[in-house]
Amino acid sequence: MSDPRVLTVRPSPEQYAWTFGGAQPLATVAPGTVLDLFTEDCFGGRVTSEKTLVSEVCQFPFLNPQTGPFHVEGAEPGDTLALHFVSIEPARDWAASTTVPLFGALTSTHTTASLQEPLPETVWIWQLDRAERSCHFTAREGELRLKLPMDPMHGTVGVAPANLEVRSALVPDAHGGNLDTPEMRAGVTCYLGVNVPGALFSLGDGHARQGEGETCGVAVECAMHTVVVVELLKGIATPWPRLESDTHLISTGSARPLEDAFRIAQLDLVQWLVRDYGFATMDAYQFLSQAVESPLANVCDTNYTAVAKVRKEWLPTPTTPAHGGLHEHLRRTAPRGPLG
Amino acid sequence: MSDPRVLTVRPSPEQYAWTFGGAQPLATVAPGTVLDLFTEDCFGGRVTSEKTLVSEVCQFPFLNPQTGPFHVEGAEPGDTLALHFVSIEPARDWAASTTVPLFGALTSTHTTASLQEPLPETVWIWQLDRAERSCHFTAREGELRLKLPMDPMHGTVGVAPANLEVRSALVPDAHGGNLDTPEMRAGVTCYLGVNVPGALFSLGDGHARQGEGETCGVAVECAMHTVVVVELLKGIATPWPRLESDTHLISTGSARPLEDAFRIAQLDLVQWLVRDYGFATMDAYQFLSQAVESPLANVCDTNYTAVAKVRKEWLPTPTTPAHGGLHEHLRRTAPRGPLG
Amino acid sequence: MSDPRVLTVRPSPEQYAWTFGGAQPLATVAPGTVLDLFTEDCFGGRVTSEKTLVSEVCQFPFLNPQTGPFHVEGAEPGDTLALHFVSIEPARDWAASTTVPLFGALTSTHTTASLQEPLPETVWIWQLDRAERSCHFTAREGELRLKLPMDPMHGTVGVAPANLEVRSALVPDAHGGNLDTPEMRAGVTCYLGVNVPGALFSLGDGHARQGEGETCGVAVECAMHTVVVVELLKGIATPWPRLESDTHLISTGSARPLEDAFRIAQLDLVQWLVRDYGFATMDAYQFLSQAVESPLANVCDTNYTAVAKVRKEWLPTPTTPAHGGLHEHLRRTAPRGPLG
Amino acid sequence: MSDPRVLTVRPSPEQYAWTFGGAQPLATVAPGTVLDLFTEDCFGGRVTSEKTLVSEVCQFPFLNPQTGPFHVEGAEPGDTLALHFVSIEPARDWAASTTVPLFGALTSTHTTASLQEPLPETVWIWQLDRAERSCHFTAREGELRLKLPMDPMHGTVGVAPANLEVRSALVPDAHGGNLDTPEMRAGVTCYLGVNVPGALFSLGDGHARQGEGETCGVAVECAMHTVVVVELLKGIATPWPRLESDTHLISTGSARPLEDAFRIAQLDLVQWLVRDYGFATMDAYQFLSQAVESPLANVCDTNYTAVAKVRKEWLPTPTTPAHGGLHEHLRRTAPRGPLG
């Protein structure tokens, strides 16, 4: 790996990307680069009060702005891009959430189509106490005031897709994208299979926190300051996005119906144990059936996303350290916390 | 509530039930009764070595024997049965798991039908170290020996179903049954809506531990000694099975496709917050979307089961204590740990 | 086959069955018996005007009354019951349809759960012109008056289920039941696998006509006079309901999600060609992929039902005549049209 | 409409498009243009014998070559493109079909993921008797020789998608694309909503015939000579692809799970009756529930496609002739049969 250097990126409004694939690179970076990024919230920062409705201030498809894409020197199809999240910190002291008519899990949608009236479009503004690291909820009806722990994450991290496709930044799939999993927090390394020269990754959609499944379709959406280390694993394929934390191996699958997302993630984790930990396939299937944690990521997006994760302490010593021991290496060598 | 008394039940082989509904009561119990039960494993104790295949030693539909049913005095449709699990302890120092051809999540099945060959039928015997509280895995191929924490639970807890139906003990649905959620562990209270006079509940399918989703379709199956307190909430309806732990409110939904199980559980939890915690509906929808944990229970049974849970410490003071404060009352008054 | 004899059955209100399994036989019949039956409509005849709402005049679970069950002499698990429909004739000159809140395909339901308001409950009374064989639609809003061809069918035909279960008459599954396929019309033979001694079949849920998929969840519901010949194929198993018409072999599958119902029906038809028509499996898969018709039956019931059908004239001469040539035999020997 | 003129297009190999969106227009055409097209088969013509496997002669993603895209003068987002199929005629006297490992309905796939072995990759070459209009099947195992009626169609017809996306030609969705419905035959008019200036439509994937659902994932694939008239309906939106034949109005929906494809198509047909035929919404829902035909299109592609169709003779006189009476106009004025 080359020596790290820091690239600071504060996109101007017209620099955001709205798709994976099909956008011009914002910059070219060498493996080892530390990126110090600003990401705008999924509404482009336009939803600032309970009275500013997405349907009035946002223009489809200009939702979910991406910081990027970045062209990674030397990345080629068949390689794996590794993104190590050093820090993800809310850039403002408030965040917005909303219901979106015909979007979300507890409503009919444009595909789970019905003749019923849509739910109302309602906005909630959450106050963020960054010192206390809490998110403050104010009910729209009645007097309830509640707080939840802050747990910042990126809903959207991905590379250009395969098969000549360009996908909206709202879509999660094998290229990553809008996975909306709370696992994408500081301290983890995200592995993405490279589909095109340069990988062309971008990220955005910061959430101060999010429930598993993102039931209403929208999290506690906020702009972020994010530090990420970019690495490249040559000649290692990663069919579906994987994450690694200090404690867990984490696979993801994105598909509909939701059981297919589950199947993809579970099979991927079986195959990870077989490739790197010396399991025979049926033994890995049995062992994971008893050991796996299966929290949902989103059940609202174009594809649903399921997570399968297993504690590393329960596994044997890897025959091949997972992805070359990169996560441990990065934890030792990467900066800790926000830069500057 | 009446004074507790203890009823010890050790069923003889012919006393097990194989369905919810349609079986004669094993006993009649008053609310407040403490049941000290033995439950056989889902194979009827017949799978005792790597060489004893389910397909050879078990006879369909005589799988998943239930201890019960119990007729609860005074229980009527519209009431809620509360079962408080004091202790769930493996009755043997081993447990069995297996793959079952055309059953499980990573295989085609009789309904997700394909022309492919089924996976092999393979048995694993797990050793249980009850002192260390660990489950020991022995790979069938190669030399891997691993251990996982013991986390005993009941896969199957239910009442007689509504609509004049009788369901196999392998089915999870609104009446409970084969939910296969690791949340059904000692210390929780399970709430089940009563559909027929006497409720007619039974339980079984002990697991020394189980991964979320029960991927291969079978957990670490073992006989159990279980102590459960039976209570009754008159005039309170519970449409789908709920659980309460010291830390969480937990809703379940069972359906196919898996997103419908998710929807049921999430909607039930929204309605729980609205009924007992003073939320308006849209506020509950928003708050839970940011606060909920959504681990899967099973993605292999006749219906799939999803769980939605929220930390009680994050909620406001209940307007109506959840289910009349019964869980806290039982935690204070019930015996702790195995009897005798 | 034994000599046919005719049994006329006009159930009294308390004689109807509401389940498959769990009901006492109405009569015992020998194979070869011709049954001359009256079936009540799915509302028990109670919805008689646009003002009589199901929610007011019907009491769940007393919906979809079944005429039967009939115990068939000599029927044992592993056999196939054959029901040949000689005639299905509306018993009244009107029929009823309705929307049912939270039931149907274009609405959220109790399992595809949402927070939206249900659709209104609206009744339509259709006039039946039995001479012209037409069904007359009167719009509830505006002046539209339209007519559709009468095409009478039974929505529900089934036997007692396997696995000790009792299922509501509203459920379609491997035992038949509420399949709601327009293919169940006069002139066809329905094959059902026997699960319990005597088979215990019943039928009901007459429809003057029904669209494919039964989109709103309710057809043109009417009481019927139906003549059916009962036959038994000893030692022939039928895992999922099949039908045979003069022109087609017809398989059904019932499951959720809908693609699983499709898979079951298509696989069953592949296996039918392999068993009876001399195809190798992969050749049957290829041939049917180009030849099959795949109209939907229902996309609203507890399980969804898909149909797979192929023209008999396109097939080779059967190596084993399908189900012993029974359909052709019955077409030659059975009475034609209504009796008396 | 402008005077028709004929444009003959015989693409060179490098001129084919592999996506909807993202490809340079092959030509610009005015509304009213008659296109006389050659389309290559989905394998690029490379599968020419039982021994030429797709996995050996085709290179992903270069499957399903599209003839086009064509830029339609004056087409803007919010308009509807109408493509009237005058003739679709096989260009060769043979066609190819195959199984593709981990693709199709009766196998696990990359998303309905399993640990089972894939089915074998097997090729069938069908002989086409264009005079007799039949397709001749030769079994790979055994001596079966069968024939089916020729019923030529295009599996893939679409425009550039919305939301800045580029989709593989293998995908069906709201922009059309790989719908794989046998309804797309000569004599019909296909209506597609325009998403980008010029519409940028293309077509390909000719099938000499196809069963409903395209069970094995591949039809009787052949190159085609196709004549199509291009028209434009200004200011009329079409959210999902519609077709109109002399006898039927036909809606399509593409989604997973399959019930969502069903819901989309049924809702679209309800809305068609409301917009053009004077129905109130609930009346249209009731009427179609009794009148609709619901044959499946594909249950194998990235999205599944369902069809909802209703006989025009059963409908009232349109208040607004469907799509301005364009289909009838084109049937009167367009050339009949192949050109030249």
mmCIF file with all atom_site columns, N, CA and C in Angstrom, chain A residues 97 105-106 124 126 140-141 209 211-212 215-216 218 258-259 263 266 283 285-286 289-290 292-294 296, chain B residues 97 105-106 124 126 140-141 209 211-212 215-216 218 258-259 263 266 283 285-286 289-290 292-294 296:
data_model
loop_
_atom_site.group_PDB
_atom_site.id
_atom_site.type_symbol
_atom_site.label_atom_id
_atom_site.label_alt_id
_atom_site.label_comp_id
_atom_site.label_asym_id
_atom_site.label_entity_id
_atom_site.label_seq_id
_atom_site.pdbx_PDB_ins_code
_atom_site.Cartn_x
_atom_site.Cartn_y
_atom_site.Cartn_z
_atom_site.occupancy
_atom_site.B_iso_or_equiv
_atom_site.pdbx_formal_charge
_atom_site.auth_seq_id
_atom_site.auth_comp_id
_atom_site.auth_asym_id
_atom_site.auth_atom_id
_atom_site.pdbx_PDB_model_num
ATOM 1   N N  . SER A 1 97  ? -36.459 14.000  9.198  1.00 0.00 ? 97  SER A N  1
ATOM 2   C CA . SER A 1 97  ? -37.064 12.773  8.694  1.00 0.00 ? 97  SER A CA 1
ATOM 3   C C  . SER A 1 97  ? -38.466 13.106  8.216  1.00 0.00 ? 97  SER A C  1
ATOM 4   N N  . ALA A 1 105 ? -42.475 0.916   4.470  1.00 0.00 ? 105 ALA A N  1
ATOM 5   C CA . ALA A 1 105 ? -42.888 -0.473  4.670  1.00 0.00 ? 105 ALA A CA 1
ATOM 6   C C  . ALA A 1 105 ? -44.333 -0.611  5.114  1.00 0.00 ? 105 ALA A C  1
ATOM 7   N N  . LEU A 1 106 ? -44.895 0.356   5.810  1.00 0.00 ? 106 LEU A N  1
ATOM 8   C CA . LEU A 1 106 ? -46.263 0.229   6.321  1.00 0.00 ? 106 LEU A CA 1
ATOM 9   C C  . LEU A 1 106 ? -47.240 1.070   5.499  1.00 0.00 ? 106 LEU A C  1
ATOM 10  N N  . TRP A 1 124 ? -40.535 15.447  10.499 1.00 0.00 ? 124 TRP A N  1
ATOM 11  C CA . TRP A 1 124 ? -40.037 15.603  11.859 1.00 0.00 ? 124 TRP A CA 1
ATOM 12  C C  . TRP A 1 124 ? -38.618 16.180  11.789 1.00 0.00 ? 124 TRP A C  1
ATOM 13  N N  . TRP A 1 126 ? -35.345 16.494  13.967 1.00 0.00 ? 126 TRP A N  1
ATOM 14  C CA . TRP A 1 126 ? -34.667 15.962  15.152 1.00 0.00 ? 126 TRP A CA 1
ATOM 15  C C  . TRP A 1 126 ? -33.527 16.910  15.542 1.00 0.00 ? 126 TRP A C  1
ATOM 16  N N  . ARG A 1 140 ? -45.149 15.175  16.612 1.00 0.00 ? 140 ARG A N  1
ATOM 17  C CA . ARG A 1 140 ? -45.937 16.174  15.886 1.00 0.00 ? 140 ARG A CA 1
ATOM 18  C C  . ARG A 1 140 ? -47.306 16.361  16.522 1.00 0.00 ? 140 ARG A C  1
ATOM 19  N N  . GLU A 1 141 ? -47.790 15.322  17.188 1.00 0.00 ? 141 GLU A N  1
ATOM 20  C CA . GLU A 1 141 ? -49.095 15.380  17.832 1.00 0.00 ? 141 GLU A CA 1
ATOM 21  C C  . GLU A 1 141 ? -48.865 15.069  19.303 1.00 0.00 ? 141 GLU A C  1
ATOM 22  N N  . ARG A 1 209 ? -28.988 8.336   13.105 1.00 0.00 ? 209 ARG A N  1
ATOM 23  C CA . ARG A 1 209 ? -29.268 6.962   13.514 1.00 0.00 ? 209 ARG A CA 1
ATOM 24  C C  . ARG A 1 209 ? -30.408 6.425   12.648 1.00 0.00 ? 209 ARG A C  1
ATOM 25  N N  . GLY A 1 211 ? -33.327 2.906   12.599 1.00 0.00 ? 211 GLY A N  1
ATOM 26  C CA . GLY A 1 211 ? -33.777 1.598   13.051 1.00 0.00 ? 211 GLY A CA 1
ATOM 27  C C  . GLY A 1 211 ? -33.522 0.540   11.991 1.00 0.00 ? 211 GLY A C  1
ATOM 28  N N  . GLU A 1 212 ? -33.479 -0.721  12.426 1.00 0.00 ? 212 GLU A N  1
ATOM 29  C CA . GLU A 1 212 ? -33.240 -1.817  11.487 1.00 0.00 ? 212 GLU A CA 1
ATOM 30  C C  . GLU A 1 212 ? -34.494 -2.055  10.644 1.00 0.00 ? 212 GLU A C  1
ATOM 31  N N  . THR A 1 215 ? -38.193 1.460   8.715  1.00 0.00 ? 215 THR A N  1
ATOM 32  C CA . THR A 1 215 ? -39.592 1.113   8.468  1.00 0.00 ? 215 THR A CA 1
ATOM 33  C C  . THR A 1 215 ? -40.346 2.166   7.668  1.00 0.00 ? 215 THR A C  1
ATOM 34  N N  . CYS A 1 216 ? -40.272 3.423   8.065  1.00 0.00 ? 216 CYS A N  1
ATOM 35  C CA . CYS A 1 216 ? -41.056 4.446   7.350  1.00 0.00 ? 216 CYS A CA 1
ATOM 36  C C  . CYS A 1 216 ? -40.360 4.894   6.079  1.00 0.00 ? 216 CYS A C  1
ATOM 37  N N  . VAL A 1 218 ? -37.418 6.463   5.790  1.00 0.00 ? 218 VAL A N  1
ATOM 38  C CA . VAL A 1 218 ? -36.523 7.603   5.940  1.00 0.00 ? 218 VAL A CA 1
ATOM 39  C C  . VAL A 1 218 ? -35.930 7.564   7.347  1.00 0.00 ? 218 VAL A C  1
ATOM 40  N N  . LEU A 1 258 ? -38.012 -10.238 0.391  1.00 0.00 ? 258 LEU A N  1
ATOM 41  C CA . LEU A 1 258 ? -37.003 -10.097 1.437  1.00 0.00 ? 258 LEU A CA 1
ATOM 42  C C  . LEU A 1 258 ? -36.282 -11.406 1.732  1.00 0.00 ? 258 LEU A C  1
ATOM 43  N N  . GLU A 1 259 ? -36.948 -12.539 1.558  1.00 0.00 ? 259 GLU A N  1
ATOM 44  C CA . GLU A 1 259 ? -36.261 -13.810 1.825  1.00 0.00 ? 259 GLU A CA 1
ATOM 45  C C  . GLU A 1 259 ? -35.092 -14.006 0.870  1.00 0.00 ? 259 GLU A C  1
ATOM 46  N N  . ARG A 1 263 ? -31.356 -14.844 1.792  1.00 0.00 ? 263 ARG A N  1
ATOM 47  C CA . ARG A 1 263 ? -30.617 -15.979 1.212  1.00 0.00 ? 263 ARG A CA 1
ATOM 48  C C  . ARG A 1 263 ? -29.242 -15.530 0.702  1.00 0.00 ? 263 ARG A C  1
ATOM 49  N N  . GLN A 1 266 ? -26.857 -14.805 3.664  1.00 0.00 ? 266 GLN A N  1
ATOM 50  C CA . GLN A 1 266 ? -26.468 -16.011 4.392  1.00 0.00 ? 266 GLN A CA 1
ATOM 51  C C  . GLN A 1 266 ? -25.521 -16.873 3.553  1.00 0.00 ? 266 GLN A C  1
ATOM 52  N N  . ASP A 1 283 ? -20.610 -27.915 6.728  1.00 0.00 ? 283 ASP A N  1
ATOM 53  C CA . ASP A 1 283 ? -20.262 -27.540 8.105  1.00 0.00 ? 283 ASP A CA 1
ATOM 54  C C  . ASP A 1 283 ? -20.465 -26.038 8.342  1.00 0.00 ? 283 ASP A C  1
ATOM 55  N N  . TYR A 1 285 ? -22.597 -24.207 6.793  1.00 0.00 ? 285 TYR A N  1
ATOM 56  C CA . TYR A 1 285 ? -24.065 -24.016 6.790  1.00 0.00 ? 285 TYR A CA 1
ATOM 57  C C  . TYR A 1 285 ? -24.623 -24.340 8.180  1.00 0.00 ? 285 TYR A C  1
ATOM 58  N N  . GLN A 1 286 ? -24.190 -25.449 8.742  1.00 0.00 ? 286 GLN A N  1
ATOM 59  C CA . GLN A 1 286 ? -24.654 -25.845 10.081 1.00 0.00 ? 286 GLN A CA 1
ATOM 60  C C  . GLN A 1 286 ? -24.199 -24.853 11.138 1.00 0.00 ? 286 GLN A C  1
ATOM 61  N N  . SER A 1 289 ? -25.905 -21.524 10.945 1.00 0.00 ? 289 SER A N  1
ATOM 62  C CA . SER A 1 289 ? -27.323 -21.608 11.313 1.00 0.00 ? 289 SER A CA 1
ATOM 63  C C  . SER A 1 289 ? -27.514 -21.432 12.816 1.00 0.00 ? 289 SER A C  1
ATOM 64  N N  . GLN A 1 290 ? -26.489 -21.742 13.583 1.00 0.00 ? 290 GLN A N  1
ATOM 65  C CA . GLN A 1 290 ? -26.578 -21.614 15.045 1.00 0.00 ? 290 GLN A CA 1
ATOM 66  C C  . GLN A 1 290 ? -25.913 -20.335 15.554 1.00 0.00 ? 290 GLN A C  1
ATOM 67  N N  . VAL A 1 292 ? -25.385 -17.238 13.579 1.00 0.00 ? 292 VAL A N  1
ATOM 68  C CA . VAL A 1 292 ? -25.558 -15.998 12.818 1.00 0.00 ? 292 VAL A CA 1
ATOM 69  C C  . VAL A 1 292 ? -26.507 -15.011 13.515 1.00 0.00 ? 292 VAL A C  1
ATOM 70  N N  . GLU A 1 293 ? -26.213 -13.726 13.371 1.00 0.00 ? 293 GLU A N  1
ATOM 71  C CA . GLU A 1 293 ? -27.160 -12.654 13.687 1.00 0.00 ? 293 GLU A CA 1
ATOM 72  C C  . GLU A 1 293 ? -27.690 -12.106 12.375 1.00 0.00 ? 293 GLU A C  1
ATOM 73  N N  . SER A 1 294 ? -28.996 -11.846 12.330 1.00 0.00 ? 294 SER A N  1
ATOM 74  C CA . SER A 1 294 ? -29.635 -11.487 11.059 1.00 0.00 ? 294 SER A CA 1
ATOM 75  C C  . SER A 1 294 ? -30.529 -10.264 11.207 1.00 0.00 ? 294 SER A C  1
ATOM 76  N N  . LEU A 1 296 ? -32.214 -6.812  10.000 1.00 0.00 ? 296 LEU A N  1
ATOM 77  C CA . LEU A 1 296 ? -32.559 -6.259  8.694  1.00 0.00 ? 296 LEU A CA 1
ATOM 78  C C  . LEU A 1 296 ? -31.928 -4.877  8.521  1.00 0.00 ? 296 LEU A C  1
ATOM 79  N N  . SER B 1 97  ? -28.553 -31.628 15.557 1.00 0.00 ? 97  SER B N  1
ATOM 80  C CA . SER B 1 97  ? -29.041 -30.809 14.456 1.00 0.00 ? 97  SER B CA 1
ATOM 81  C C  . SER B 1 97  ? -28.858 -31.595 13.163 1.00 0.00 ? 97  SER B C  1
ATOM 82  N N  . ALA B 1 105 ? -33.391 -22.626 4.339  1.00 0.00 ? 105 ALA B N  1
ATOM 83  C CA . ALA B 1 105 ? -33.379 -21.384 3.565  1.00 0.00 ? 105 ALA B CA 1
ATOM 84  C C  . ALA B 1 105 ? -32.445 -21.435 2.361  1.00 0.00 ? 105 ALA B C  1
ATOM 85  N N  . LEU B 1 106 ? -31.388 -22.228 2.411  1.00 0.00 ? 106 LEU B N  1
ATOM 86  C CA . LEU B 1 106 ? -30.425 -22.248 1.298  1.00 0.00 ? 106 LEU B CA 1
ATOM 87  C C  . LEU B 1 106 ? -30.576 -23.509 0.457  1.00 0.00 ? 106 LEU B C  1
ATOM 88  N N  . TRP B 1 124 ? -25.471 -33.445 12.808 1.00 0.00 ? 124 TRP B N  1
ATOM 89  C CA . TRP B 1 124 ? -24.410 -33.018 13.724 1.00 0.00 ? 124 TRP B CA 1
ATOM 90  C C  . TRP B 1 124 ? -24.882 -33.242 15.159 1.00 0.00 ? 124 TRP B C  1
ATOM 91  N N  . TRP B 1 126 ? -24.153 -32.040 18.852 1.00 0.00 ? 126 TRP B N  1
ATOM 92  C CA . TRP B 1 126 ? -23.488 -30.994 19.634 1.00 0.00 ? 126 TRP B CA 1
ATOM 93  C C  . TRP B 1 126 ? -23.378 -31.471 21.084 1.00 0.00 ? 126 TRP B C  1
ATOM 94  N N  . ARG B 1 140 ? -18.280 -32.200 10.478 1.00 0.00 ? 140 ARG B N  1
ATOM 95  C CA . ARG B 1 140 ? -18.382 -33.537 9.889  1.00 0.00 ? 140 ARG B CA 1
ATOM 96  C C  . ARG B 1 140 ? -17.234 -33.801 8.932  1.00 0.00 ? 140 ARG B C  1
ATOM 97  N N  . GLU B 1 141 ? -16.695 -32.750 8.362  1.00 0.00 ? 141 GLU B N  1
ATOM 98  C CA . GLU B 1 141 ? -15.593 -32.890 7.410  1.00 0.00 ? 141 GLU B CA 1
ATOM 99  C C  . GLU B 1 141 ? -14.433 -32.064 7.950  1.00 0.00 ? 141 GLU B C  1
ATOM 100 N N  . ARG B 1 209 ? -29.281 -23.403 21.502 1.00 0.00 ? 209 ARG B N  1
ATOM 101 C CA . ARG B 1 209 ? -29.118 -22.077 20.914 1.00 0.00 ? 209 ARG B CA 1
ATOM 102 C C  . ARG B 1 209 ? -29.572 -22.141 19.451 1.00 0.00 ? 209 ARG B C  1
ATOM 103 N N  . GLY B 1 211 ? -29.284 -19.620 15.645 1.00 0.00 ? 211 GLY B N  1
ATOM 104 C CA . GLY B 1 211 ? -29.004 -18.372 14.943 1.00 0.00 ? 211 GLY B CA 1
ATOM 105 C C  . GLY B 1 211 ? -30.294 -17.703 14.506 1.00 0.00 ? 211 GLY B C  1
ATOM 106 N N  . GLU B 1 212 ? -30.210 -16.400 14.237 1.00 0.00 ? 212 GLU B N  1
ATOM 107 C CA . GLU B 1 212 ? -31.387 -15.653 13.792 1.00 0.00 ? 212 GLU B CA 1
ATOM 108 C C  . GLU B 1 212 ? -31.711 -16.011 12.339 1.00 0.00 ? 212 GLU B C  1
ATOM 109 N N  . THR B 1 215 ? -31.175 -20.708 9.643  1.00 0.00 ? 215 THR B N  1
ATOM 110 C CA . THR B 1 215 ? -30.928 -20.804 8.209  1.00 0.00 ? 215 THR B CA 1
ATOM 111 C C  . THR B 1 215 ? -31.093 -22.205 7.646  1.00 0.00 ? 215 THR B C  1
ATOM 112 N N  . CYS B 1 216 ? -30.490 -23.203 8.267  1.00 0.00 ? 216 CYS B N  1
ATOM 113 C CA . CYS B 1 216 ? -30.579 -24.563 7.698  1.00 0.00 ? 216 CYS B CA 1
ATOM 114 C C  . CYS B 1 216 ? -31.888 -25.240 8.075  1.00 0.00 ? 216 CYS B C  1
ATOM 115 N N  . VAL B 1 218 ? -32.942 -26.082 11.149 1.00 0.00 ? 218 VAL B N  1
ATOM 116 C CA . VAL B 1 218 ? -32.885 -26.887 12.370 1.00 0.00 ? 218 VAL B CA 1
ATOM 117 C C  . VAL B 1 218 ? -31.876 -26.234 13.306 1.00 0.00 ? 218 VAL B C  1
ATOM 118 N N  . LEU B 1 258 ? -41.346 -12.776 3.328  1.00 0.00 ? 258 LEU B N  1
ATOM 119 C CA . LEU B 1 258 ? -40.761 -12.320 4.591  1.00 0.00 ? 258 LEU B CA 1
ATOM 120 C C  . LEU B 1 258 ? -41.091 -10.856 4.882  1.00 0.00 ? 258 LEU B C  1
ATOM 121 N N  . GLU B 1 259 ? -41.248 -10.030 3.857  1.00 0.00 ? 259 GLU B N  1
ATOM 122 C CA . GLU B 1 259 ? -41.577 -8.627  4.122  1.00 0.00 ? 259 GLU B CA 1
ATOM 123 C C  . GLU B 1 259 ? -42.935 -8.507  4.803  1.00 0.00 ? 259 GLU B C  1
ATOM 124 N N  . ARG B 1 263 ? -43.763 -6.561  8.129  1.00 0.00 ? 263 ARG B N  1
ATOM 125 C CA . ARG B 1 263 ? -44.829 -5.561  8.240  1.00 0.00 ? 263 ARG B CA 1
ATOM 126 C C  . ARG B 1 263 ? -45.725 -5.831  9.454  1.00 0.00 ? 263 ARG B C  1
ATOM 127 N N  . GLN B 1 266 ? -43.842 -4.949  12.723 1.00 0.00 ? 266 GLN B N  1
ATOM 128 C CA . GLN B 1 266 ? -43.617 -3.515  12.880 1.00 0.00 ? 266 GLN B CA 1
ATOM 129 C C  . GLN B 1 266 ? -44.940 -2.799  13.178 1.00 0.00 ? 266 GLN B C  1
ATOM 130 N N  . ASP B 1 283 ? -46.577 9.466   14.823 1.00 0.00 ? 283 ASP B N  1
ATOM 131 C CA . ASP B 1 283 ? -45.400 9.665   15.671 1.00 0.00 ? 283 ASP B CA 1
ATOM 132 C C  . ASP B 1 283 ? -44.771 8.329   16.069 1.00 0.00 ? 283 ASP B C  1
ATOM 133 N N  . TYR B 1 285 ? -44.889 5.649   14.312 1.00 0.00 ? 285 TYR B N  1
ATOM 134 C CA . TYR B 1 285 ? -44.280 5.144   13.075 1.00 0.00 ? 285 TYR B CA 1
ATOM 135 C C  . TYR B 1 285 ? -42.889 5.771   12.892 1.00 0.00 ? 285 TYR B C  1
ATOM 136 N N  . GLN B 1 286 ? -42.819 7.085   13.075 1.00 0.00 ? 286 GLN B N  1
ATOM 137 C CA . GLN B 1 286 ? -41.534 7.779   12.930 1.00 0.00 ? 286 GLN B CA 1
ATOM 138 C C  . GLN B 1 286 ? -40.541 7.343   14.005 1.00 0.00 ? 286 GLN B C  1
ATOM 139 N N  . SER B 1 289 ? -39.278 3.838   13.536 1.00 0.00 ? 289 SER B N  1
ATOM 140 C CA . SER B 1 289 ? -38.412 3.716   12.357 1.00 0.00 ? 289 SER B CA 1
ATOM 141 C C  . SER B 1 289 ? -36.960 4.024   12.702 1.00 0.00 ? 289 SER B C  1
ATOM 142 N N  . GLN B 1 290 ? -36.753 4.809   13.744 1.00 0.00 ? 290 GLN B N  1
ATOM 143 C CA . GLN B 1 290 ? -35.386 5.158   14.144 1.00 0.00 ? 290 GLN B CA 1
ATOM 144 C C  . GLN B 1 290 ? -34.891 4.308   15.318 1.00 0.00 ? 290 GLN B C  1
ATOM 145 N N  . VAL B 1 292 ? -36.142 0.934   16.246 1.00 0.00 ? 292 VAL B N  1
ATOM 146 C CA . VAL B 1 292 ? -36.457 -0.500  16.280 1.00 0.00 ? 292 VAL B CA 1
ATOM 147 C C  . VAL B 1 292 ? -35.248 -1.376  15.973 1.00 0.00 ? 292 VAL B C  1
ATOM 148 N N  . GLU B 1 293 ? -35.185 -2.530  16.617 1.00 0.00 ? 293 GLU B N  1
ATOM 149 C CA . GLU B 1 293 ? -34.286 -3.615  16.228 1.00 0.00 ? 293 GLU B CA 1
ATOM 150 C C  . GLU B 1 293 ? -35.122 -4.685  15.540 1.00 0.00 ? 293 GLU B C  1
ATOM 151 N N  . SER B 1 294 ? -34.611 -5.243  14.449 1.00 0.00 ? 294 SER B N  1
ATOM 152 C CA . SER B 1 294 ? -35.412 -6.147  13.615 1.00 0.00 ? 294 SER B CA 1
ATOM 153 C C  . SER B 1 294 ? -34.648 -7.416  13.273 1.00 0.00 ? 294 SER B C  1
ATOM 154 N N  . LEU B 1 296 ? -34.268 -11.343 12.578 1.00 0.00 ? 296 LEU B N  1
ATOM 155 C CA . LEU B 1 296 ? -35.167 -12.377 12.055 1.00 0.00 ? 296 LEU B CA 1
ATOM 156 C C  . LEU B 1 296 ? -35.245 -13.549 13.026 1.00 0.00 ? 296 LEU B C  1
#
